[in-house]
Amino acid sequence: MSTSDYAIIFMKIMGSLALLIYGMKVMSEALQKMAGSQLRHILGAMTTNRFTGMLTGTFITCAVQSSSATTVMTVSFVNAGLLTLAQAISVIMGANIGTTLTAWIMSLGFNVDLTLVVFPAFFIGIILIYNKKRRYIGDFLFGIAFLFFALVLLSSGGKDLDLEHNPDAIRFFSSFDTSSHFTILVFLLIGTVITCIVQSSAAVMAITILLCSTGVLPIYLGIALVMGENIGTTATANLAALGANTQARRAAFAHLLFNVFGVFWVMCLFYPFVNFVCGLVGYDPVNDNSSPAERAATLPIVLAMFHTCFNVCNTALLIWFIPQMERAVCLIIKMKANKDEEDCRLRFIPSGIMKTPELSVLEASKELHSYAERTHRMFGMVRDLLTTKDDDAFEKLYERIEKYEDISDNMEVEIAKYLDQVSDAHLSDDTKEKVRDMLREITEIESIGDSCFNIARTISRLRSSKEEFTENQYDNIKHMFELTDDALSQMSVVLIKHKCEVDVNRTFAIESDINNYRAMLRTQNVNDINEHKYSYTAGTLYMDIIQECEKLGDYIVNVVEARMCIRK
């Protein structure tokens, strides 16, 4: 064949790999949308012990056909405090078993003509995509059709290459000593690097199956690439955890540790283990007398079988040592010494990549609750500021409130940016509605922070003016603060609990009490000034604080209405 022929075949194979990755992505996202909150509920609830956690990870990865999606989801759950580190490790072990289904699907694609399945799937998929209720099923059919079509094209491209009759290709791969552990290690590193670059273990597996099925790549070297792919696929979760909290980074590192340990012990028993796996499918890697057709049919199954045996054996070995793995990753990745620094950043929203848009909404929801708790703490500081007499202590507390105001502004911007990124992805209608409500919530929570700072500034002006509230004014302000604090506490309850568990009337009742109390104090304030019980300046500052508390109560009601989807 000429150089131009090879170039055309090469482009065909590259395009097939791109189609394969895209098909996997579309299929995975469609399945996640169909599962929705049930998938998150399963991951959060079915991890009572290491075995149920492992089975849960296996089930979800088989369902969404992406170990990266499962591990990123798991890391996000640890970041959100929904899973412990030990639970996450067991789920990740299961994800490694679940991902072996992908290799079996690919081996099927190289042994069975899937063309008859592909085109009907495209046709049915396009019909369902335009049906509002069944469009996710249509997306799934399109994804799986792209996946199978890519496998058909890859198989066709491998046959067009005709590498088994290419002396240069045969000479190149024959130059590697398959009996040397050094050669195996080199190909393992190649598999790791390629997987880290393309961010798709499925693509590397497809390339490996293609090369082995043509007969030019010895099975030992192909298996070395598969082991490297197992290490390289951990890069996705570790990248996602870069901006997460310490526990999430530990969970991602545990994934790497698990796969590296598995590769280590398999390298120690490499040839006996590979020969055992080959024996399970009736293939002799030492004395290979099979025809090219037989080899093309058998070697993809050998690779899939090795992938399964490797992950199952590794899980069966390490599942008993999860506590030890937990201690090891805690020793390697230590908790930050400066807790205040950790507290002053987003806790649940990652700064890294986002793999699962539906899960990203859950992370944003957890961050919103953290944001609300931060403003509640800020209001507590304002209450303390009112009763602080020492000048130095007053200045330090005021500066801290000022810092919290800056943090509140930054959090509003960061959460809004994150939600904008999430909304750019393909989301279900319910999730789009949640994003809109959450954007409203963060605006109102930021307004709560502004009100807290306004009260602090009013207290500071009172101190600078050398005015003093009467004992009765202090008592009234403290009572108003108590009502406002109750409203903030109730808002936190609404943000963290399910809608069915919340009595929204409680919030409305508190807001009604705040409004009535404000109205009473406003009338009383006019009378007290007229009776010269205190100065006009003191009365103005006093009512500024009361009015700001009433505004704060309105913002709280707006947050609750947004969360409960109450439309005005």
C-alpha positions as semicolon CSV with decimal commas, in nm:
position;residue;x (nm);y (nm);z (nm)
1;M;0,000;0,000;0,000
2;S;0,107;0,356;-0,066
3;T;0,165;0,624;0,194
4;S;-0,164;0,794;0,103
5;D;-0,352;0,467;0,162
6;Y;-0,199;0,438;0,509
7;A;-0,284;0,801;0,579
8;I;-0,651;0,741;0,486
9;I;-0,669;0,428;0,704
10;F;-0,498;0,613;0,991
11;M;-0,752;0,896;0,973
12;K;-1,032;0,638;0,963
13;I;-0,900;0,476;1,281
14;M;-0,853;0,814;1,456
15;G;-1,206;0,916;1,358
16;S;-1,338;0,582;1,482
17;L;-1,169;0,635;1,819
18;A;-1,319;0,985;1,842
19;L;-1,661;0,839;1,760
20;L;-1,606;0,568;2,023
21;I;-1,524;0,823;2,295
22;Y;-1,819;1,040;2,194
23;G;-2,055;0,743;2,192
24;M;-1,943;0,640;2,541
25;K;-1,993;0,999;2,662
26;V;-2,343;1,035;2,513
27;M;-2,451;0,692;2,641
28;S;-2,314;0,757;2,991
29;E;-2,477;1,102;3,021
30;A;-2,812;0,970;2,894
31;L;-2,810;0,688;3,149
32;Q;-2,726;0,934;3,427
33;K;-3,015;1,158;3,323
34;M;-3,255;0,863;3,314
35;A;-3,139;0,749;3,657
36;G;-3,132;1,104;3,798
37;S;-3,159;1,129;4,173
38;Q;-3,209;0,752;4,206
39;L;-2,848;0,697;4,102
40;R;-2,727;0,943;4,364
41;H;-2,959;0,784;4,620
42;I;-2,818;0,439;4,546
43;L;-2,460;0,561;4,582
44;G;-2,539;0,746;4,904
45;A;-2,752;0,476;5,067
46;M;-2,615;0,138;4,957
47;T;-2,269;0,169;5,110
48;T;-2,338;0,036;5,460
49;N;-2,031;-0,190;5,451
50;R;-1,735;-0,262;5,224
51;F;-1,916;-0,537;5,030
52;T;-2,234;-0,341;4,955
53;G;-2,013;-0,045;4,862
54;M;-1,817;-0,262;4,620
55;L;-2,136;-0,404;4,466
56;T;-2,282;-0,053;4,439
57;G;-1,974;0,072;4,253
58;T;-1,991;-0,230;4,020
59;F;-2,361;-0,182;3,950
60;I;-2,338;0,192;3,881
61;T;-2,033;0,157;3,655
62;C;-2,202;-0,120;3,457
63;A;-2,509;0,105;3,429
64;V;-2,336;0,427;3,318
65;Q;-2,052;0,249;3,134
66;S;-1,788;0,481;3,275
67;S;-1,559;0,411;3,567
68;S;-1,442;0,773;3,543
69;A;-1,799;0,896;3,597
70;T;-1,840;0,669;3,900
71;T;-1,506;0,762;4,058
72;V;-1,557;1,136;3,997
73;M;-1,906;1,102;4,144
74;T;-1,765;0,916;4,444
75;V;-1,493;1,178;4,501
76;S;-1,763;1,447;4,482
77;F;-1,973;1,264;4,742
78;V;-1,673;1,248;4,975
79;N;-1,614;1,618;4,911
80;A;-1,978;1,685;5,003
81;G;-1,950;1,474;5,319
82;L;-2,205;1,217;5,195
83;L;-1,958;0,927;5,194
84;T;-1,676;0,838;5,429
85;L;-1,331;0,768;5,290
86;A;-1,366;0,395;5,366
87;Q;-1,701;0,379;5,185
88;A;-1,553;0,562;4,886
89;I;-1,264;0,315;4,859
90;S;-1,506;0,020;4,845
91;V;-1,715;0,195;4,576
92;I;-1,400;0,264;4,370
93;M;-1,304;-0,103;4,394
94;G;-1,645;-0,194;4,256
95;A;-1,607;0,064;3,978
96;N;-1,290;-0,111;3,864
97;I;-1,485;-0,437;3,831
98;G;-1,778;-0,267;3,656
99;T;-1,555;-0,107;3,393
100;T;-1,449;-0,452;3,269
101;L;-1,789;-0,478;3,097
102;T;-1,663;-0,218;2,848
103;A;-1,382;-0,450;2,739
104;W;-1,630;-0,734;2,685
105;I;-1,851;-0,508;2,472
106;M;-1,548;-0,415;2,262
107;S;-1,438;-0,777;2,222
108;L;-1,793;-0,848;2,099
109;G;-1,758;-0,568;1,845
110;F;-1,446;-0,728;1,699
111;N;-1,609;-1,073;1,676
112;V;-1,968;-0,998;1,567
113;D;-2,094;-0,785;1,280
114;L;-2,286;-0,514;1,463
115;T;-2,397;-0,328;1,149
116;L;-2,743;-0,481;1,165
117;V;-2,788;-0,336;1,514
118;V;-2,632;0,006;1,453
119;F;-2,859;0,152;1,184
120;P;-3,193;0,051;1,343
121;A;-3,063;0,204;1,669
122;F;-2,989;0,531;1,488
123;F;-3,334;0,532;1,329
124;I;-3,525;0,457;1,650
125;G;-3,302;0,696;1,846
126;I;-3,374;0,995;1,622
127;I;-3,749;0,933;1,656
128;L;-3,729;0,916;2,035
129;I;-3,506;1,224;2,065
130;Y;-3,796;1,439;1,939
131;N;-4,029;1,283;2,197
132;K;-4,006;1,490;2,516
133;K;-4,076;1,199;2,752
134;R;-3,841;0,953;2,582
135;R;-3,562;1,175;2,454
136;Y;-3,310;1,035;2,705
137;I;-3,377;0,684;2,572
138;G;-3,312;0,827;2,226
139;D;-2,983;0,978;2,347
140;F;-2,886;0,642;2,493
141;L;-2,963;0,460;2,166
142;F;-2,761;0,717;1,973
143;G;-2,470;0,676;2,214
144;I;-2,466;0,297;2,194
145;A;-2,511;0,313;1,816
146;F;-2,210;0,545;1,787
147;L;-2,015;0,308;2,013
148;F;-2,097;-0,001;1,806
149;F;-2,048;0,184;1,478
150;A;-1,703;0,296;1,598
151;L;-1,617;-0,067;1,679
152;V;-1,729;-0,173;1,331
153;L;-1,511;0,098;1,174
154;L;-1,216;0,006;1,394
155;S;-1,243;-0,359;1,301
156;S;-1,266;-0,261;0,935
157;G;-0,968;-0,026;0,971
158;G;-0,763;-0,304;1,132
159;K;-0,837;-0,535;0,841
160;D;-0,750;-0,261;0,590
161;L;-0,413;-0,208;0,758
162;D;-0,332;-0,575;0,697
163;L;-0,051;-0,554;0,952
164;E;-0,009;-0,932;0,967
165;H;0,134;-0,914;0,614
166;N;0,336;-0,598;0,672
167;P;0,701;-0,702;0,723
168;D;0,800;-0,365;0,876
169;A;0,526;-0,383;1,140
170;I;0,603;-0,746;1,216
171;R;0,976;-0,669;1,242
172;F;0,909;-0,371;1,473
173;F;0,695;-0,557;1,726
174;S;0,912;-0,869;1,700
175;S;1,211;-0,662;1,809
176;F;1,068;-0,645;2,163
177;D;1,163;-0,925;2,398
178;T;0,830;-1,044;2,539
179;S;1,010;-1,258;2,798
180;S;1,168;-0,952;2,959
181;H;1,002;-0,777;3,252
182;F;1,169;-0,454;3,137
183;T;0,982;-0,467;2,805
184;I;0,656;-0,533;2,987
185;L;0,726;-0,235;3,214
186;V;0,796;-0,009;2,913
187;F;0,464;-0,096;2,750
188;L;0,289;-0,055;3,085
189;L;0,424;0,301;3,104
190;I;0,321;0,365;2,742
191;G;-0,034;0,254;2,823
192;T;-0,039;0,478;3,132
193;V;0,083;0,788;2,945
194;I;-0,154;0,741;2,650
195;T;-0,454;0,697;2,882
196;C;-0,359;1,007;3,080
197;I;-0,335;1,206;2,757
198;V;-0,657;1,092;2,587
199;Q;-0,850;1,068;2,920
200;S;-1,028;0,756;2,796
201;S;-0,940;0,404;2,900
202;A;-1,197;0,280;2,645
203;A;-0,997;0,434;2,358
204;V;-0,671;0,274;2,475
205;M;-0,847;-0,061;2,516
206;A;-0,983;-0,030;2,161
207;I;-0,634;0,043;2,022
208;T;-0,491;-0,254;2,213
209;I;-0,762;-0,491;2,089
210;L;-0,711;-0,365;1,733
211;L;-0,334;-0,426;1,740
212;C;-0,363;-0,766;1,908
213;S;-0,641;-0,885;1,677
214;T;-0,420;-0,818;1,373
215;G;-0,159;-1,050;1,523
216;V;0,135;-0,807;1,518
217;L;0,120;-0,710;1,887
218;P;0,207;-1,005;2,114
219;I;-0,054;-1,073;2,382
220;Y;0,199;-1,011;2,662
221;L;0,260;-0,657;2,538
222;G;-0,112;-0,600;2,485
223;I;-0,181;-0,701;2,844
224;A;0,095;-0,465;2,959
225;L;-0,090;-0,182;2,782
226;V;-0,413;-0,285;2,958
227;M;-0,238;-0,267;3,297
228;G;-0,106;0,078;3,209
229;E;-0,459;0,183;3,114
230;N;-0,573;0,080;3,463
231;I;-0,325;0,324;3,616
232;G;-0,385;0,601;3,361
233;T;-0,761;0,602;3,413
234;T;-0,709;0,717;3,774
235;A;-0,588;1,055;3,640
236;T;-0,949;1,167;3,580
237;A;-1,055;1,138;3,944
238;N;-0,729;1,290;4,069
239;L;-0,772;1,589;3,837
240;A;-1,131;1,632;3,956
241;A;-1,010;1,626;4,319
242;L;-0,744;1,896;4,277
243;G;-0,976;2,171;4,398
244;A;-1,166;1,955;4,647
245;N;-1,119;1,911;5,020
246;T;-0,861;1,682;5,182
247;Q;-1,089;1,379;5,215
248;A;-1,183;1,395;4,847
249;R;-0,817;1,412;4,742
250;R;-0,753;1,110;4,962
251;A;-1,035;0,918;4,794
252;A;-0,893;0,996;4,448
253;F;-0,543;0,897;4,560
254;A;-0,682;0,569;4,703
255;H;-0,800;0,488;4,350
256;L;-0,445;0,534;4,222
257;L;-0,298;0,336;4,513
258;F;-0,542;0,049;4,453
259;N;-0,453;0,015;4,085
260;V;-0,078;0,062;4,135
261;F;-0,074;-0,211;4,401
262;G;-0,266;-0,442;4,166
263;V;-0,017;-0,382;3,885
264;F;0,271;-0,441;4,128
265;W;0,161;-0,788;4,238
266;V;0,061;-0,889;3,884
267;M;0,408;-0,784;3,761
268;C;0,558;-1,015;4,023
269;L;0,348;-1,306;3,888
270;F;0,314;-1,175;3,534
271;Y;0,382;-1,476;3,312
272;P;0,211;-1,743;3,529
273;F;-0,093;-1,515;3,575
274;V;-0,122;-1,427;3,204
275;N;-0,078;-1,792;3,103
276;F;-0,353;-1,888;3,350
277;V;-0,591;-1,627;3,203
278;C;-0,511;-1,742;2,847
279;G;-0,581;-2,100;2,954
280;L;-0,931;-1,996;3,065
281;V;-1,020;-1,911;2,703
282;G;-0,818;-2,194;2,547
283;Y;-0,534;-1,987;2,405
284;D;-0,165;-2,080;2,428
285;P;0,051;-1,763;2,417
286;V;0,377;-1,962;2,405
287;N;0,297;-2,198;2,116
288;D;0,053;-1,995;1,908
289;N;-0,033;-2,203;1,602
290;S;-0,372;-2,043;1,541
291;S;-0,470;-1,892;1,208
292;P;-0,507;-1,513;1,167
293;A;-0,886;-1,548;1,174
294;E;-0,877;-1,753;1,494
295;R;-0,633;-1,509;1,651
296;A;-0,854;-1,212;1,558
297;A;-1,147;-1,382;1,732
298;T;-0,960;-1,505;2,040
299;L;-0,723;-1,227;2,144
300;P;-0,991;-0,961;2,215
301;I;-1,156;-1,214;2,449
302;V;-0,818;-1,282;2,616
303;L;-0,772;-0,909;2,683
304;A;-1,126;-0,876;2,821
305;M;-1,075;-1,185;3,039
306;F;-0,744;-1,051;3,174
307;H;-0,903;-0,713;3,249
308;T;-1,179;-0,887;3,444
309;C;-0,951;-1,131;3,628
310;F;-0,706;-0,854;3,718
311;N;-0,969;-0,627;3,873
312;V;-1,169;-0,905;4,041
313;C;-0,857;-1,060;4,197
314;N;-0,722;-0,722;4,303
315;T;-1,053;-0,632;4,468
316;A;-1,083;-0,973;4,634
317;L;-0,734;-0,924;4,777
318;L;-0,758;-0,561;4,893
319;I;-1,118;-0,540;5,011
320;W;-1,004;-0,689;5,343
321;F;-0,746;-0,412;5,386
322;I;-0,962;-0,102;5,336
323;P;-0,885;0,032;5,689
324;Q;-0,512;-0,003;5,619
325;M;-0,552;0,171;5,281
326;E;-0,743;0,449;5,455
327;R;-0,462;0,499;5,706
328;A;-0,202;0,493;5,428
329;V;-0,367;0,767;5,221
330;C;-0,422;0,974;5,536
331;L;-0,051;0,952;5,613
332;I;0,045;1,051;5,257
333;I;-0,212;1,331;5,218
334;K;-0,225;1,517;5,547
335;M;-0,496;1,757;5,663
336;K;-0,411;2,124;5,616
337;A;-0,267;2,282;5,927
338;N;-0,442;2,615;5,868
339;K;-0,812;2,533;5,917
340;D;-0,917;2,897;5,869
341;E;-0,764;2,901;5,523
342;E;-0,955;2,584;5,435
343;D;-1,273;2,739;5,575
344;C;-1,243;3,050;5,357
345;R;-1,288;2,873;5,024
346;L;-1,558;2,676;4,849
347;R;-1,590;2,341;5,022
348;F;-1,795;2,130;4,784
349;I;-1,765;2,284;4,438
350;P;-1,447;2,155;4,268
351;S;-1,220;2,384;4,072
352;G;-1,121;2,094;3,848
353;I;-1,310;1,924;3,568
354;M;-1,681;1,840;3,579
355;K;-1,776;1,500;3,446
356;T;-2,135;1,461;3,566
357;P;-2,357;1,770;3,524
358;E;-2,645;1,620;3,725
359;L;-2,413;1,556;4,020
360;S;-2,270;1,907;3,986
361;V;-2,613;2,044;4,082
362;L;-2,600;1,841;4,403
363;E;-2,254;1,982;4,481
364;A;-2,381;2,335;4,421
365;S;-2,674;2,264;4,654
366;K;-2,436;2,154;4,929
367;E;-2,226;2,466;4,868
368;L;-2,539;2,681;4,899
369;H;-2,609;2,530;5,241
370;S;-2,248;2,599;5,341
371;Y;-2,292;2,958;5,213
372;A;-2,608;2,999;5,424
373;E;-2,429;2,864;5,732
374;R;-2,147;3,114;5,674
375;T;-2,392;3,408;5,667
376;H;-2,558;3,268;5,982
377;R;-2,218;3,272;6,155
378;M;-2,169;3,626;6,029
379;F;-2,499;3,728;6,193
380;G;-2,377;3,568;6,518
381;M;-2,069;3,791;6,502
382;V;-2,295;4,096;6,455
383;R;-2,489;4,000;6,769
384;D;-2,159;3,975;6,959
385;L;-2,048;4,311;6,817
386;L;-2,344;4,486;6,979
387;T;-2,237;4,377;7,328
388;T;-1,859;4,412;7,285
389;K;-1,723;4,690;7,506
390;D;-1,344;4,658;7,462
391;D;-1,218;4,876;7,175
392;D;-0,953;4,630;7,049
393;A;-1,193;4,337;7,060
394;F;-1,454;4,548;6,880
395;E;-1,210;4,640;6,600
396;K;-1,097;4,279;6,552
397;L;-1,455;4,151;6,541
398;Y;-1,559;4,427;6,299
399;E;-1,265;4,343;6,069
400;R;-1,368;3,977;6,080
401;I;-1,725;4,068;5,980
402;E;-1,583;4,283;5,699
403;K;-1,376;3,985;5,582
404;Y;-1,686;3,764;5,587
405;E;-1,865;4,021;5,372
406;D;-1,588;3,996;5,109
407;I;-1,603;3,616;5,128
408;S;-1,981;3,630;5,084
409;D;-1,947;3,843;4,769
410;N;-1,683;3,610;4,624
411;M;-1,888;3,300;4,703
412;E;-2,189;3,444;4,523
413;V;-1,980;3,502;4,210
414;E;-1,807;3,161;4,222
415;I;-2,128;2,962;4,279
416;A;-2,305;3,157;4,004
417;K;-2,015;3,090;3,762
418;Y;-2,025;2,722;3,849
419;L;-2,402;2,704;3,790
420;D;-2,353;2,882;3,456
421;Q;-2,101;2,612;3,357
422;V;-2,344;2,341;3,466
423;S;-2,631;2,499;3,271
424;D;-2,418;2,486;2,955
425;A;-2,433;2,105;2,975
426;H;-2,728;1,893;2,866
427;L;-2,959;1,883;3,169
428;S;-3,303;1,745;3,234
429;D;-3,590;1,996;3,261
430;D;-3,620;1,941;3,637
431;T;-3,251;2,009;3,684
432;K;-3,267;2,325;3,473
433;E;-3,547;2,447;3,699
434;K;-3,331;2,369;4,006
435;V;-3,042;2,571;3,860
436;R;-3,270;2,872;3,807
437;D;-3,400;2,849;4,165
438;M;-3,046;2,814;4,302
439;L;-2,931;3,127;4,119
440;R;-3,214;3,311;4,292
441;E;-3,113;3,160;4,627
442;I;-2,749;3,270;4,608
443;T;-2,858;3,627;4,527
444;E;-3,082;3,638;4,834
445;I;-2,817;3,478;5,059
446;E;-2,565;3,739;4,944
447;S;-2,822;4,005;5,037
448;I;-2,840;3,851;5,384
449;G;-2,463;3,898;5,411
450;D;-2,502;4,260;5,300
451;S;-2,767;4,318;5,567
452;C;-2,543;4,170;5,836
453;F;-2,263;4,404;5,732
454;N;-2,502;4,701;5,725
455;I;-2,604;4,625;6,085
456;A;-2,235;4,602;6,183
457;R;-2,166;4,941;6,023
458;T;-2,462;5,094;6,207
459;I;-2,325;4,961;6,537
460;S;-1,985;5,104;6,445
461;R;-2,144;5,444;6,369
462;L;-2,319;5,432;6,706
463;R;-1,984;5,376;6,877
464;S;-1,818;5,659;6,679
465;S;-2,101;5,903;6,755
466;K;-2,056;5,849;7,130
467;E;-2,429;5,784;7,151
468;E;-2,566;5,504;7,368
469;F;-2,883;5,300;7,346
470;T;-3,109;5,276;7,645
471;E;-3,151;4,946;7,825
472;N;-3,498;4,911;7,672
473;Q;-3,357;4,965;7,321
474;Y;-3,091;4,700;7,383
475;D;-3,360;4,456;7,498
476;N;-3,572;4,525;7,188
477;I;-3,275;4,481;6,953
478;K;-3,178;4,155;7,126
479;H;-3,534;4,024;7,086
480;M;-3,533;4,120;6,718
481;F;-3,196;3,946;6,680
482;E;-3,344;3,631;6,836
483;L;-3,634;3,631;6,589
484;T;-3,393;3,684;6,298
485;D;-3,164;3,408;6,426
486;D;-3,462;3,171;6,441
487;A;-3,544;3,259;6,080
488;L;-3,184;3,188;5,973
489;S;-3,188;2,854;6,156
490;Q;-3,513;2,759;5,985
491;M;-3,365;2,857;5,646
492;S;-3,075;2,619;5,708
493;V;-3,322;2,339;5,785
494;V;-3,507;2,406;5,458
495;L;-3,181;2,403;5,259
496;I;-3,058;2,071;5,394
497;K;-3,377;1,864;5,424
498;H;-3,612;1,718;5,164
499;K;-3,916;1,927;5,078
500;C;-4,154;1,670;5,225
501;E;-3,979;1,696;5,565
502;V;-4,003;2,076;5,592
503;D;-4,283;2,288;5,740
504;V;-4,252;2,605;5,534
505;N;-4,523;2,775;5,742
506;R;-4,272;2,799;6,026
507;T;-4,060;3,041;5,820
508;F;-4,362;3,250;5,720
509;A;-4,475;3,267;6,085
510;I;-4,135;3,396;6,200
511;E;-4,129;3,654;5,921
512;S;-4,477;3,770;6,025
513;D;-4,354;3,807;6,385
514;I;-4,055;4,012;6,263
515;N;-4,278;4,243;6,057
516;N;-4,525;4,297;6,342
517;Y;-4,245;4,359;6,592
518;R;-4,079;4,606;6,354
519;A;-4,408;4,796;6,308
520;M;-4,461;4,813;6,685
521;L;-4,107;4,936;6,751
522;R;-4,131;5,200;6,477
523;T;-4,440;5,352;6,639
524;Q;-4,284;5,327;6,984
525;N;-3,961;5,488;6,859
526;V;-4,147;5,801;6,739
527;N;-4,317;5,835;7,077
528;D;-3,990;5,782;7,271
529;I;-3,809;6,051;7,068
530;N;-4,095;6,294;7,123
531;E;-4,077;6,220;7,495
532;H;-3,698;6,280;7,487
533;K;-3,613;5,935;7,623
534;Y;-3,314;5,934;7,386
535;S;-3,172;6,153;7,110
536;Y;-3,294;6,163;6,751
537;T;-2,954;6,024;6,636
538;A;-2,979;5,728;6,870
539;G;-3,338;5,669;6,756
540;T;-3,235;5,676;6,390
541;L;-2,949;5,428;6,439
542;Y;-3,176;5,212;6,652
543;M;-3,441;5,192;6,379
544;D;-3,175;5,133;6,111
545;I;-3,082;4,811;6,293
546;I;-3,447;4,709;6,335
547;Q;-3,529;4,785;5,969
548;E;-3,225;4,593;5,848
549;C;-3,335;4,288;6,049
550;E;-3,677;4,313;5,885
551;K;-3,511;4,324;5,539
552;L;-3,299;4,027;5,637
553;G;-3,617;3,837;5,724
554;D;-3,757;3,914;5,376
555;Y;-3,441;3,777;5,211
556;I;-3,474;3,459;5,417
557;V;-3,833;3,412;5,300
558;N;-3,718;3,458;4,940
559;V;-3,455;3,185;4,984
560;V;-3,714;2,947;5,131
561;E;-3,963;3,022;4,854
562;A;-3,696;2,953;4,590
563;R;-3,597;2,624;4,753
564;M;-3,959;2,511;4,795
565;C;-4,042;2,626;4,437
566;I;-4,311;2,866;4,562
567;R;-4,393;3,114;4,286
568;K;-4,524;3,460;4,361
